[in-house]
Structure formats: structure tokens, C-alpha cells
Amino acid sequence: MTQKFKVLVTRKWPNPVEKKLKEAFDTTLNIDDVPLSEEQLTKAIDNCDALLPTVTDSISDKIISSKNRRAKIIGNFGVGFNNIDIDSAKKNGVIVTNTPEVLTDCTADIAMLLLLGIARRASEGEYHVRKKEWTGWRPTHMMGTKFTGKTLGLVGMGRIAQAVAHKAHFGFNMQIVFYDPYFNDKNIIEKFNAQSCSSLDDLLKISDFVSLHCPSTKETKGLINLEMLSKMKNSSYLINTARGDIVVEQDLADALNNGIIKGAGLDVYESEPSVNPKLLEFKNVFLLPHLGSASEETREAMGMRVFSNITAFFEGKEPADRVV
Ligand code: DGY
């Protein structure tokens, strides 16, 4: 009997994916779904051929540089891979893969949900009904902001931003503007009749809604601070489904407190699962617990994508979603 490759999954994954992994490999699962400590992750990387973490596991240089490391591939469950020390992976010759494409639509849907929800006060209204505070229809009750036909500013114009542009432009007749110094696909720009802004300042000044779609990198960490928020219209809203640390949460709370912007819809936070307590106090903030890719179909597809990546690697092929 040939020996199976050893793989270790750091959190609970959708059942069909766990089943497939178990059939193909000598798989260690985390049925209890308790996050692993740095020490446990180091032990894991020392004892498996593929480590399969997710976006909330911090895979540090200390873990990757472990002198007893056995794993040569890290198959991340997630499109973002800022949880992994990529420089260390490069230095140590460890391959890293992610799960792009399969979560594009669902993450874009959550961006739209936040946009629609915050503009039309959906979560506030729902609480109102549940708390039995609703006294009936009246002309000035819970008036929100119309979003159809308004200007949506996208920071970053990658796959998820394009999916948001599609839904917002064709579904809600929104004008699309974007800021992305690395993007210049004329066909896509034409398709959405979009306007490319030459600076972030320009985008912030003209947008009714600003939606973040850039990765968390050294350049984008803390990008949306008080100075930047102050450039937005005071009738505008900030939407973040990208990464929490792109926004300085304390500055966002100050901006909301001082009426610098009208509201925010957030799915991601600086130090998840903690949320700046000030943000919890605002009615004009719509908060979700990092649900971007959280549909059954998408989470299963993400797991299958990891499966394909490590299978290719073990067969001596190039994994399709190799980032390092
Ligand atoms: C990702 O894949 O990076 C998402 O944030 C997970 O929902």
C-alpha cells in the first residue's frame, strides 16, 4: 500500500470537502473548530506535508521557519493571504496557494447588501420592529438615502470590485468610478461606463458610496484614516468587505461622531473578532461578522479549490492558485 500524504486542516471545513480530503489523504481535521495556537501550528507544519489554514490563522515567520518543518505547501482557505508571512514563505521555499474566483460573487453580494442596508437603514429598521418600537407608517419615518443612480467609488478594481460594479451599474443604475493604479482594462471600463480616478482623493470627493476592494498590504494598511475620511462628502457612506486594517477604526468612529460621513457598512475589522466598542454604539453603522464568502456553495467551492491546489502539488504539477 502506498503511503498517503499527511494534510492538516486548522478549522472545521464544509463536510463534503472534509470527506474528500479524508478519502485522498491522511487528513487531520479540527472537528471542534477551536483555533490553533502558534505552538500547535508549528507542531502541525512539522508533522504534515500540507498545512491548510484559513484567513484567521496567523502563519508567522516563526512557524514557517521551523527547523523541523515538513510541509512544503500551505493551501490557504481564502482569497486573501495577508495572514501568511509571504516573505518568509519565499525565503523558505514554501509554496502558498489561495482560493480566488469562487468567492467573487458572494463577496460582492455582501458589499451590495451593506450598501443597500446602510443606505435604507435595514438593520436599524429590523431592530425597531423586533423591539416593538414601530408605531406605524408615517411620511417622515426612518427616511434613508436613495442609492439608485448614485455614484459608487471602488477602491481597487480587481475581480470582486468588478462584480460589485456589475451589480451596482446594471442592477441599480449607479455611476461607477474607481481608483486602481494597476488597472487599465479598457473593455471593462467601457462595459461599466466607468470613470478612472487619478487619485484616491478624487474618488473620495465625488463618491456617494466608497467601497474598499484592495488587499491588505504595507501600502494599504491604515489607508482610510481621518484625513482620507475628511475628503468624503458628509452625505456619503463607507463600505468595507476587504480587510479591516485598511481602515483606522478609531478614525472612522471619530468621523461618524463628527458627521464627517453619513454612515458605514462593515464586514471586516482591524482585530477580528473584536470590534471597536465605539462603532457598536452608532445606529448608522451596519455591522456583519466577516460573512463575505459565507454561503454553503461558496465555502464548499473554496475547500474544493484548496483540494485541487494541493492535489496538483502532490502530483508534481503547478497548483493553479499559487501566489508564492
Ligand atoms: C477571503 O477569502 O479572503 C475572505 O475574507 C474570506 O471570507
mmCIF file of C-alpha atoms and ligand atoms in Angstrom:
data_model
loop_
_atom_site.group_PDB
_atom_site.id
_atom_site.type_symbol
_atom_site.label_atom_id
_atom_site.label_comp_id
_atom_site.label_asym_id
_atom_site.label_seq_id
_atom_site.Cartn_x
_atom_site.Cartn_y
_atom_site.Cartn_z
ATOM 1 C CA MET A 1 0.000 0.000 0.000
ATOM 2 C CA THR A 2 1.403 3.434 -0.936
ATOM 3 C CA GLN A 3 1.670 5.898 1.883
ATOM 4 C CA LYS A 4 -0.794 8.775 1.788
ATOM 5 C CA PHE A 5 0.338 12.390 2.105
ATOM 6 C CA LYS A 6 -0.384 13.924 5.501
ATOM 7 C CA VAL A 7 -2.516 17.077 5.493
ATOM 8 C CA LEU A 8 -3.721 19.121 8.431
ATOM 9 C CA VAL A 9 -6.816 21.322 8.353
ATOM 10 C CA THR A 10 -6.747 24.051 11.022
ATOM 11 C CA ARG A 11 -10.511 24.715 11.342
ATOM 12 C CA LYS A 12 -13.826 22.961 10.630
ATOM 13 C CA TRP A 13 -14.489 22.911 6.860
ATOM 14 C CA PRO A 14 -17.713 22.046 4.981
ATOM 15 C CA ASN A 15 -18.462 18.313 5.298
ATOM 16 C CA PRO A 16 -18.146 17.351 1.595
ATOM 17 C CA VAL A 17 -14.649 18.842 1.467
ATOM 18 C CA GLU A 18 -13.534 17.158 4.675
ATOM 19 C CA LYS A 19 -14.860 13.858 3.272
ATOM 20 C CA LYS A 20 -12.889 14.310 0.043
ATOM 21 C CA LEU A 21 -9.712 15.210 1.923
ATOM 22 C CA LYS A 22 -10.094 12.157 4.168
ATOM 23 C CA GLU A 23 -10.515 9.857 1.186
ATOM 24 C CA ALA A 24 -7.480 11.192 -0.645
ATOM 25 C CA PHE A 25 -5.023 11.932 2.162
ATOM 26 C CA ASP A 26 -4.027 11.047 5.686
ATOM 27 C CA THR A 27 -6.036 14.007 6.985
ATOM 28 C CA THR A 28 -6.147 15.551 10.444
ATOM 29 C CA LEU A 29 -9.307 17.606 10.898
ATOM 30 C CA ASN A 30 -10.276 20.103 13.579
ATOM 31 C CA ILE A 31 -13.796 18.925 14.352
ATOM 32 C CA ASP A 32 -14.071 21.119 17.483
ATOM 33 C CA ASP A 33 -13.149 24.193 15.401
ATOM 34 C CA VAL A 34 -11.011 25.700 18.177
ATOM 35 C CA PRO A 35 -8.281 27.985 16.703
ATOM 36 C CA LEU A 36 -4.757 26.576 16.991
ATOM 37 C CA SER A 37 -2.031 28.401 18.922
ATOM 38 C CA GLU A 38 1.320 29.323 17.350
ATOM 39 C CA GLU A 39 2.832 26.330 19.117
ATOM 40 C CA GLN A 40 0.157 23.984 17.729
ATOM 41 C CA LEU A 41 0.569 25.413 14.223
ATOM 42 C CA THR A 42 4.334 24.902 14.429
ATOM 43 C CA LYS A 43 3.793 21.310 15.511
ATOM 44 C CA ALA A 44 1.364 20.931 12.617
ATOM 45 C CA ILE A 45 3.751 22.288 9.972
ATOM 46 C CA ASP A 46 6.455 19.986 11.368
ATOM 47 C CA ASN A 47 4.273 16.914 11.012
ATOM 48 C CA CYS A 48 2.303 17.285 7.791
ATOM 49 C CA ASP A 49 3.024 17.533 4.063
ATOM 50 C CA ALA A 50 0.429 20.274 3.527
ATOM 51 C CA LEU A 51 -0.837 22.768 6.065
ATOM 52 C CA LEU A 52 -4.359 24.030 5.298
ATOM 53 C CA PRO A 53 -5.015 27.182 7.325
ATOM 54 C CA THR A 54 -7.655 29.817 6.882
ATOM 55 C CA VAL A 55 -7.644 33.607 6.852
ATOM 56 C CA THR A 56 -7.785 33.921 10.647
ATOM 57 C CA ASP A 57 -4.727 31.700 11.310
ATOM 58 C CA SER A 58 -1.604 33.779 11.550
ATOM 59 C CA ILE A 59 1.132 31.772 9.822
ATOM 60 C CA SER A 60 4.168 33.665 11.036
ATOM 61 C CA ASP A 61 7.834 33.562 10.066
ATOM 62 C CA LYS A 62 8.450 31.630 13.291
ATOM 63 C CA ILE A 63 6.089 28.865 12.134
ATOM 64 C CA ILE A 64 7.292 28.754 8.518
ATOM 65 C CA SER A 65 10.985 28.864 9.526
ATOM 66 C CA SER A 66 10.609 25.972 11.976
ATOM 67 C CA LYS A 67 13.774 23.916 11.609
ATOM 68 C CA ASN A 68 11.773 20.665 11.679
ATOM 69 C CA ARG A 69 9.254 21.844 9.069
ATOM 70 C CA ARG A 70 7.942 19.016 6.886
ATOM 71 C CA ALA A 71 5.212 20.848 4.913
ATOM 72 C CA LYS A 72 6.280 22.321 1.594
ATOM 73 C CA ILE A 73 2.883 23.799 0.742
ATOM 74 C CA ILE A 74 0.388 25.984 2.589
ATOM 75 C CA GLY A 75 -3.065 25.754 0.990
ATOM 76 C CA ASN A 76 -4.901 28.778 2.369
ATOM 77 C CA PHE A 77 -8.704 28.609 2.578
ATOM 78 C CA GLY A 78 -9.461 32.169 1.432
ATOM 79 C CA VAL A 79 -8.567 34.543 -1.339
ATOM 80 C CA GLY A 80 -6.763 36.964 0.988
ATOM 81 C CA PHE A 81 -3.442 35.661 2.257
ATOM 82 C CA ASN A 82 -2.273 38.510 4.482
ATOM 83 C CA ASN A 83 -2.461 36.004 7.364
ATOM 84 C CA ILE A 84 0.656 34.318 5.957
ATOM 85 C CA ASP A 85 4.163 35.785 6.123
ATOM 86 C CA ILE A 86 4.749 35.697 2.379
ATOM 87 C CA ASP A 87 8.364 36.906 2.602
ATOM 88 C CA SER A 88 9.105 34.034 4.933
ATOM 89 C CA ALA A 89 7.395 31.561 2.588
ATOM 90 C CA LYS A 90 9.539 32.847 -0.298
ATOM 91 C CA LYS A 91 12.716 32.727 1.793
ATOM 92 C CA ASN A 92 11.970 29.176 2.930
ATOM 93 C CA GLY A 93 10.832 27.902 -0.487
ATOM 94 C CA VAL A 94 7.315 27.125 0.750
ATOM 95 C CA ILE A 95 4.508 27.267 -1.821
ATOM 96 C CA VAL A 96 1.371 29.218 -0.869
ATOM 97 C CA THR A 97 -1.976 28.928 -2.665
ATOM 98 C CA ASN A 98 -5.292 30.776 -2.207
ATOM 99 C CA THR A 99 -8.902 30.398 -3.428
ATOM 100 C CA PRO A 100 -9.765 33.149 -5.925
ATOM 101 C CA GLU A 101 -12.813 33.413 -8.253
ATOM 102 C CA VAL A 102 -15.173 31.056 -6.399
ATOM 103 C CA LEU A 103 -15.992 33.706 -3.781
ATOM 104 C CA THR A 104 -16.166 36.714 -6.077
ATOM 105 C CA ASP A 105 -19.944 36.926 -6.420
ATOM 106 C CA CYS A 106 -20.796 36.159 -2.810
ATOM 107 C CA THR A 107 -18.354 38.755 -1.500
ATOM 108 C CA ALA A 108 -19.683 41.308 -3.976
ATOM 109 C CA ASP A 109 -23.212 40.427 -2.836
ATOM 110 C CA ILE A 110 -22.264 41.223 0.759
ATOM 111 C CA ALA A 111 -20.794 44.570 -0.343
ATOM 112 C CA MET A 112 -24.123 45.336 -2.053
ATOM 113 C CA LEU A 113 -26.051 44.103 0.990
ATOM 114 C CA LEU A 114 -24.084 46.511 3.201
ATOM 115 C CA LEU A 115 -24.567 49.350 0.722
ATOM 116 C CA LEU A 116 -28.307 48.772 0.403
ATOM 117 C CA GLY A 117 -28.716 48.015 4.086
ATOM 118 C CA ILE A 118 -26.926 51.072 5.417
ATOM 119 C CA ALA A 119 -28.485 53.439 2.884
ATOM 120 C CA ARG A 120 -32.038 52.221 3.604
ATOM 121 C CA ARG A 121 -31.458 51.634 7.340
ATOM 122 C CA ALA A 122 -32.332 47.931 7.103
ATOM 123 C CA SER A 123 -30.692 46.687 10.277
ATOM 124 C CA GLU A 124 -31.896 49.692 12.264
ATOM 125 C CA GLY A 125 -35.427 49.088 10.959
ATOM 126 C CA GLU A 126 -35.309 45.419 11.816
ATOM 127 C CA TYR A 127 -34.328 46.147 15.430
ATOM 128 C CA HIS A 128 -37.093 48.730 15.555
ATOM 129 C CA VAL A 129 -39.722 46.135 14.600
ATOM 130 C CA ARG A 130 -38.314 43.416 16.864
ATOM 131 C CA LYS A 131 -38.133 45.774 19.820
ATOM 132 C CA LYS A 132 -41.810 46.629 19.229
ATOM 133 C CA GLU A 133 -40.944 50.319 18.799
ATOM 134 C CA TRP A 134 -42.765 50.663 15.469
ATOM 135 C CA THR A 135 -45.888 52.745 15.808
ATOM 136 C CA GLY A 136 -46.904 52.673 12.136
ATOM 137 C CA TRP A 137 -46.260 54.250 8.741
ATOM 138 C CA ARG A 138 -45.709 57.982 8.611
ATOM 139 C CA PRO A 139 -44.190 60.280 5.969
ATOM 140 C CA THR A 140 -41.032 61.097 7.915
ATOM 141 C CA HIS A 141 -40.389 57.708 9.468
ATOM 142 C CA MET A 142 -36.871 56.260 9.119
ATOM 143 C CA MET A 143 -36.019 58.003 5.902
ATOM 144 C CA GLY A 144 -32.856 56.651 4.342
ATOM 145 C CA THR A 145 -30.784 57.539 1.311
ATOM 146 C CA LYS A 146 -31.704 56.621 -2.271
ATOM 147 C CA PHE A 147 -28.853 54.733 -3.908
ATOM 148 C CA THR A 148 -30.250 54.069 -7.401
ATOM 149 C CA GLY A 149 -28.412 56.330 -9.832
ATOM 150 C CA LYS A 150 -25.835 57.491 -7.268
ATOM 151 C CA THR A 151 -22.051 57.376 -7.632
ATOM 152 C CA LEU A 152 -20.192 54.338 -6.335
ATOM 153 C CA GLY A 153 -16.442 54.702 -5.833
ATOM 154 C CA LEU A 154 -14.457 51.460 -5.874
ATOM 155 C CA VAL A 155 -11.018 51.433 -4.290
ATOM 156 C CA GLY A 156 -9.269 48.642 -6.205
ATOM 157 C CA MET A 157 -10.698 47.242 -9.441
ATOM 158 C CA GLY A 158 -9.982 43.522 -9.159
ATOM 159 C CA ARG A 159 -12.444 40.666 -9.572
ATOM 160 C CA ILE A 160 -14.655 41.461 -6.563
ATOM 161 C CA ALA A 161 -14.787 45.178 -7.375
ATOM 162 C CA GLN A 162 -15.803 44.338 -10.949
ATOM 163 C CA ALA A 163 -18.590 42.077 -9.676
ATOM 164 C CA VAL A 164 -19.801 44.913 -7.429
ATOM 165 C CA ALA A 165 -19.621 47.309 -10.390
ATOM 166 C CA HIS A 166 -21.720 44.891 -12.448
ATOM 167 C CA LYS A 167 -24.430 44.548 -9.802
ATOM 168 C CA ALA A 168 -24.469 48.260 -8.935
ATOM 169 C CA HIS A 169 -24.342 49.554 -12.518
ATOM 170 C CA PHE A 170 -26.723 47.138 -14.226
ATOM 171 C CA GLY A 171 -28.920 46.479 -11.191
ATOM 172 C CA PHE A 172 -29.148 49.952 -9.696
ATOM 173 C CA ASN A 173 -28.023 52.240 -12.486
ATOM 174 C CA MET A 174 -25.148 53.505 -10.333
ATOM 175 C CA GLN A 175 -22.324 55.537 -11.847
ATOM 176 C CA ILE A 176 -19.062 53.672 -11.335
ATOM 177 C CA VAL A 177 -15.831 55.471 -10.535
ATOM 178 C CA PHE A 178 -12.711 53.669 -9.392
ATOM 179 C CA TYR A 179 -9.174 54.203 -8.203
ATOM 180 C CA ASP A 180 -6.671 51.478 -9.061
ATOM 181 C CA PRO A 181 -3.237 52.463 -10.344
ATOM 182 C CA TYR A 182 -2.654 48.885 -11.580
ATOM 183 C CA PHE A 183 -5.872 48.548 -13.602
ATOM 184 C CA ASN A 184 -6.379 49.687 -17.144
ATOM 185 C CA ASP A 185 -8.631 47.186 -18.922
ATOM 186 C CA LYS A 186 -10.402 49.382 -21.448
ATOM 187 C CA ASN A 187 -13.107 46.792 -22.235
ATOM 188 C CA ILE A 188 -14.169 46.550 -18.616
ATOM 189 C CA ILE A 189 -14.048 50.307 -18.121
ATOM 190 C CA GLU A 190 -16.239 50.697 -21.202
ATOM 191 C CA LYS A 191 -18.636 47.940 -20.133
ATOM 192 C CA PHE A 192 -19.486 49.786 -16.912
ATOM 193 C CA ASN A 193 -19.098 53.224 -18.463
ATOM 194 C CA ALA A 194 -16.746 53.703 -15.526
ATOM 195 C CA GLN A 195 -14.506 56.629 -14.748
ATOM 196 C CA SER A 196 -10.943 56.009 -13.627
ATOM 197 C CA CYS A 197 -9.813 58.472 -10.934
ATOM 198 C CA SER A 198 -6.185 59.506 -10.987
ATOM 199 C CA SER A 199 -6.030 59.729 -7.195
ATOM 200 C CA LEU A 200 -7.823 58.366 -4.162
ATOM 201 C CA ASP A 201 -8.609 61.946 -3.167
ATOM 202 C CA ASP A 202 -10.523 62.474 -6.405
ATOM 203 C CA LEU A 203 -12.556 59.327 -5.846
ATOM 204 C CA LEU A 204 -13.381 60.191 -2.245
ATOM 205 C CA LYS A 205 -14.541 63.673 -3.205
ATOM 206 C CA ILE A 206 -17.065 62.581 -5.841
ATOM 207 C CA SER A 207 -18.462 59.294 -4.461
ATOM 208 C CA ASP A 208 -21.770 58.849 -2.662
ATOM 209 C CA PHE A 209 -20.630 55.394 -1.584
ATOM 210 C CA VAL A 210 -16.996 54.289 -1.251
ATOM 211 C CA SER A 211 -16.428 50.528 -1.306
ATOM 212 C CA LEU A 212 -12.999 49.063 -0.494
ATOM 213 C CA HIS A 213 -11.676 46.208 -2.647
ATOM 214 C CA CYS A 214 -7.912 46.313 -2.266
ATOM 215 C CA PRO A 215 -5.827 43.694 -0.463
ATOM 216 C CA SER A 216 -4.220 44.453 2.891
ATOM 217 C CA THR A 217 -0.593 45.268 2.116
ATOM 218 C CA LYS A 218 2.096 47.548 3.544
ATOM 219 C CA GLU A 219 0.746 50.267 1.216
ATOM 220 C CA THR A 220 -2.953 49.907 2.059
ATOM 221 C CA LYS A 221 -2.803 49.327 5.857
ATOM 222 C CA GLY A 222 -4.399 52.350 7.510
ATOM 223 C CA LEU A 223 -5.129 53.910 4.096
ATOM 224 C CA ILE A 224 -8.566 55.111 5.183
ATOM 225 C CA ASN A 225 -7.698 57.371 8.092
ATOM 226 C CA LEU A 226 -9.279 60.573 9.355
ATOM 227 C CA GLU A 227 -7.518 62.656 6.713
ATOM 228 C CA MET A 228 -8.974 60.491 3.924
ATOM 229 C CA LEU A 229 -12.419 60.222 5.535
ATOM 230 C CA SER A 230 -12.468 64.018 5.735
ATOM 231 C CA LYS A 231 -12.239 64.179 1.941
ATOM 232 C CA MET A 232 -15.504 62.225 1.567
ATOM 233 C CA LYS A 233 -18.856 64.002 1.207
ATOM 234 C CA ASN A 234 -20.640 64.306 4.538
ATOM 235 C CA SER A 235 -23.636 62.615 2.869
ATOM 236 C CA SER A 236 -21.553 59.587 1.841
ATOM 237 C CA TYR A 237 -21.059 56.071 3.179
ATOM 238 C CA LEU A 238 -18.030 53.795 3.543
ATOM 239 C CA ILE A 239 -18.346 50.061 2.779
ATOM 240 C CA ASN A 240 -15.600 47.599 3.711
ATOM 241 C CA THR A 241 -15.637 43.929 2.705
ATOM 242 C CA ALA A 242 -11.878 43.781 2.018
ATOM 243 C CA ARG A 243 -9.725 43.752 5.145
ATOM 244 C CA GLY A 244 -10.328 45.529 8.437
ATOM 245 C CA ASP A 245 -6.874 47.023 8.803
ATOM 246 C CA ILE A 246 -7.284 49.148 5.646
ATOM 247 C CA VAL A 247 -9.497 51.404 7.790
ATOM 248 C CA VAL A 248 -8.337 53.042 11.041
ATOM 249 C CA GLU A 249 -11.376 52.102 13.145
ATOM 250 C CA GLN A 250 -10.819 54.807 15.733
ATOM 251 C CA ASP A 251 -10.692 57.429 12.946
ATOM 252 C CA LEU A 252 -13.868 56.018 11.430
ATOM 253 C CA ALA A 253 -15.595 56.302 14.811
ATOM 254 C CA ASP A 254 -14.389 59.924 15.098
ATOM 255 C CA ALA A 255 -15.593 60.685 11.553
ATOM 256 C CA LEU A 256 -19.044 59.268 12.320
ATOM 257 C CA ASN A 257 -19.184 61.077 15.612
ATOM 258 C CA ASN A 258 -18.426 64.393 13.941
ATOM 259 C CA GLY A 259 -20.766 63.900 10.976
ATOM 260 C CA ILE A 260 -17.826 63.794 8.541
ATOM 261 C CA ILE A 261 -19.504 60.888 6.732
ATOM 262 C CA LYS A 262 -23.099 59.676 6.965
ATOM 263 C CA GLY A 263 -22.590 56.008 7.757
ATOM 264 C CA ALA A 264 -20.623 52.815 7.227
ATOM 265 C CA GLY A 265 -21.233 49.177 6.350
ATOM 266 C CA LEU A 266 -18.545 46.843 7.635
ATOM 267 C CA ASP A 267 -17.923 43.126 7.226
ATOM 268 C CA VAL A 268 -14.275 43.143 8.349
ATOM 269 C CA TYR A 269 -12.447 44.652 11.322
ATOM 270 C CA GLU A 270 -8.984 45.663 12.467
ATOM 271 C CA SER A 271 -8.675 42.982 15.191
ATOM 272 C CA GLU A 272 -11.336 40.392 14.465
ATOM 273 C CA PRO A 273 -13.400 39.226 16.250
ATOM 274 C CA SER A 274 -13.070 42.395 18.366
ATOM 275 C CA VAL A 275 -14.874 45.451 17.091
ATOM 276 C CA ASN A 276 -14.032 48.946 18.293
ATOM 277 C CA PRO A 277 -16.702 49.475 21.010
ATOM 278 C CA LYS A 278 -17.403 52.992 19.709
ATOM 279 C CA LEU A 279 -18.612 51.536 16.395
ATOM 280 C CA LEU A 280 -21.134 49.373 18.226
ATOM 281 C CA GLU A 281 -22.854 52.486 19.520
ATOM 282 C CA PHE A 282 -23.731 54.070 16.167
ATOM 283 C CA LYS A 283 -27.113 53.409 14.587
ATOM 284 C CA ASN A 284 -25.700 54.493 11.229
ATOM 285 C CA VAL A 285 -23.230 51.600 11.068
ATOM 286 C CA PHE A 286 -24.296 48.252 9.626
ATOM 287 C CA LEU A 287 -22.066 45.508 11.042
ATOM 288 C CA LEU A 288 -21.666 41.934 9.800
ATOM 289 C CA PRO A 289 -19.295 39.261 11.158
ATOM 290 C CA HIS A 290 -16.977 38.689 8.140
ATOM 291 C CA LEU A 291 -19.628 36.934 6.049
ATOM 292 C CA GLY A 292 -18.271 37.854 2.580
ATOM 293 C CA SER A 293 -17.816 34.315 1.315
ATOM 294 C CA ALA A 294 -20.187 32.647 3.777
ATOM 295 C CA SER A 295 -22.633 30.783 1.553
ATOM 296 C CA GLU A 296 -22.758 26.985 1.550
ATOM 297 C CA GLU A 297 -21.978 26.869 -2.167
ATOM 298 C CA THR A 298 -19.019 29.216 -1.933
ATOM 299 C CA ARG A 299 -17.415 27.770 1.208
ATOM 300 C CA GLU A 300 -17.612 24.304 -0.342
ATOM 301 C CA ALA A 301 -16.112 25.596 -3.591
ATOM 302 C CA MET A 302 -13.296 27.278 -1.646
ATOM 303 C CA GLY A 303 -12.464 23.986 0.052
ATOM 304 C CA MET A 304 -12.519 22.143 -3.280
ATOM 305 C CA ARG A 305 -10.155 24.756 -4.682
ATOM 306 C CA VAL A 306 -7.693 24.040 -1.851
ATOM 307 C CA PHE A 307 -8.115 20.328 -2.566
ATOM 308 C CA SER A 308 -7.230 20.860 -6.254
ATOM 309 C CA ASN A 309 -4.227 23.003 -5.381
ATOM 310 C CA ILE A 310 -2.625 20.507 -3.023
ATOM 311 C CA THR A 311 -3.519 17.566 -5.276
ATOM 312 C CA ALA A 312 -1.701 19.256 -8.167
ATOM 313 C CA PHE A 313 1.290 19.902 -5.930
ATOM 314 C CA PHE A 314 1.479 16.287 -4.752
ATOM 315 C CA GLU A 315 1.258 15.135 -8.398
ATOM 316 C CA GLY A 316 4.282 17.299 -9.218
ATOM 317 C CA LYS A 317 2.202 19.867 -11.131
ATOM 318 C CA GLU A 318 1.917 23.617 -10.675
ATOM 319 C CA PRO A 319 -1.045 24.465 -8.379
ATOM 320 C CA ALA A 320 -3.470 26.720 -10.262
ATOM 321 C CA ASP A 321 -3.760 29.273 -7.476
ATOM 322 C CA ARG A 322 -0.125 29.585 -6.482
ATOM 323 C CA VAL A 323 0.640 33.033 -5.035
ATOM 324 C CA VAL A 324 4.234 32.241 -3.987
HETATM 325 C C1 DGY B 1 -11.141 35.732 1.974
HETATM 326 O O1 DGY B 1 -11.231 34.679 1.347
HETATM 327 O O2 DGY B 1 -10.105 36.404 1.967
HETATM 328 C C2 DGY B 1 -12.333 36.180 2.706
HETATM 329 O O3 DGY B 1 -12.086 37.283 3.502
HETATM 330 C C3 DGY B 1 -12.949 35.069 3.497
HETATM 331 O O4 DGY B 1 -14.321 35.339 3.564
#
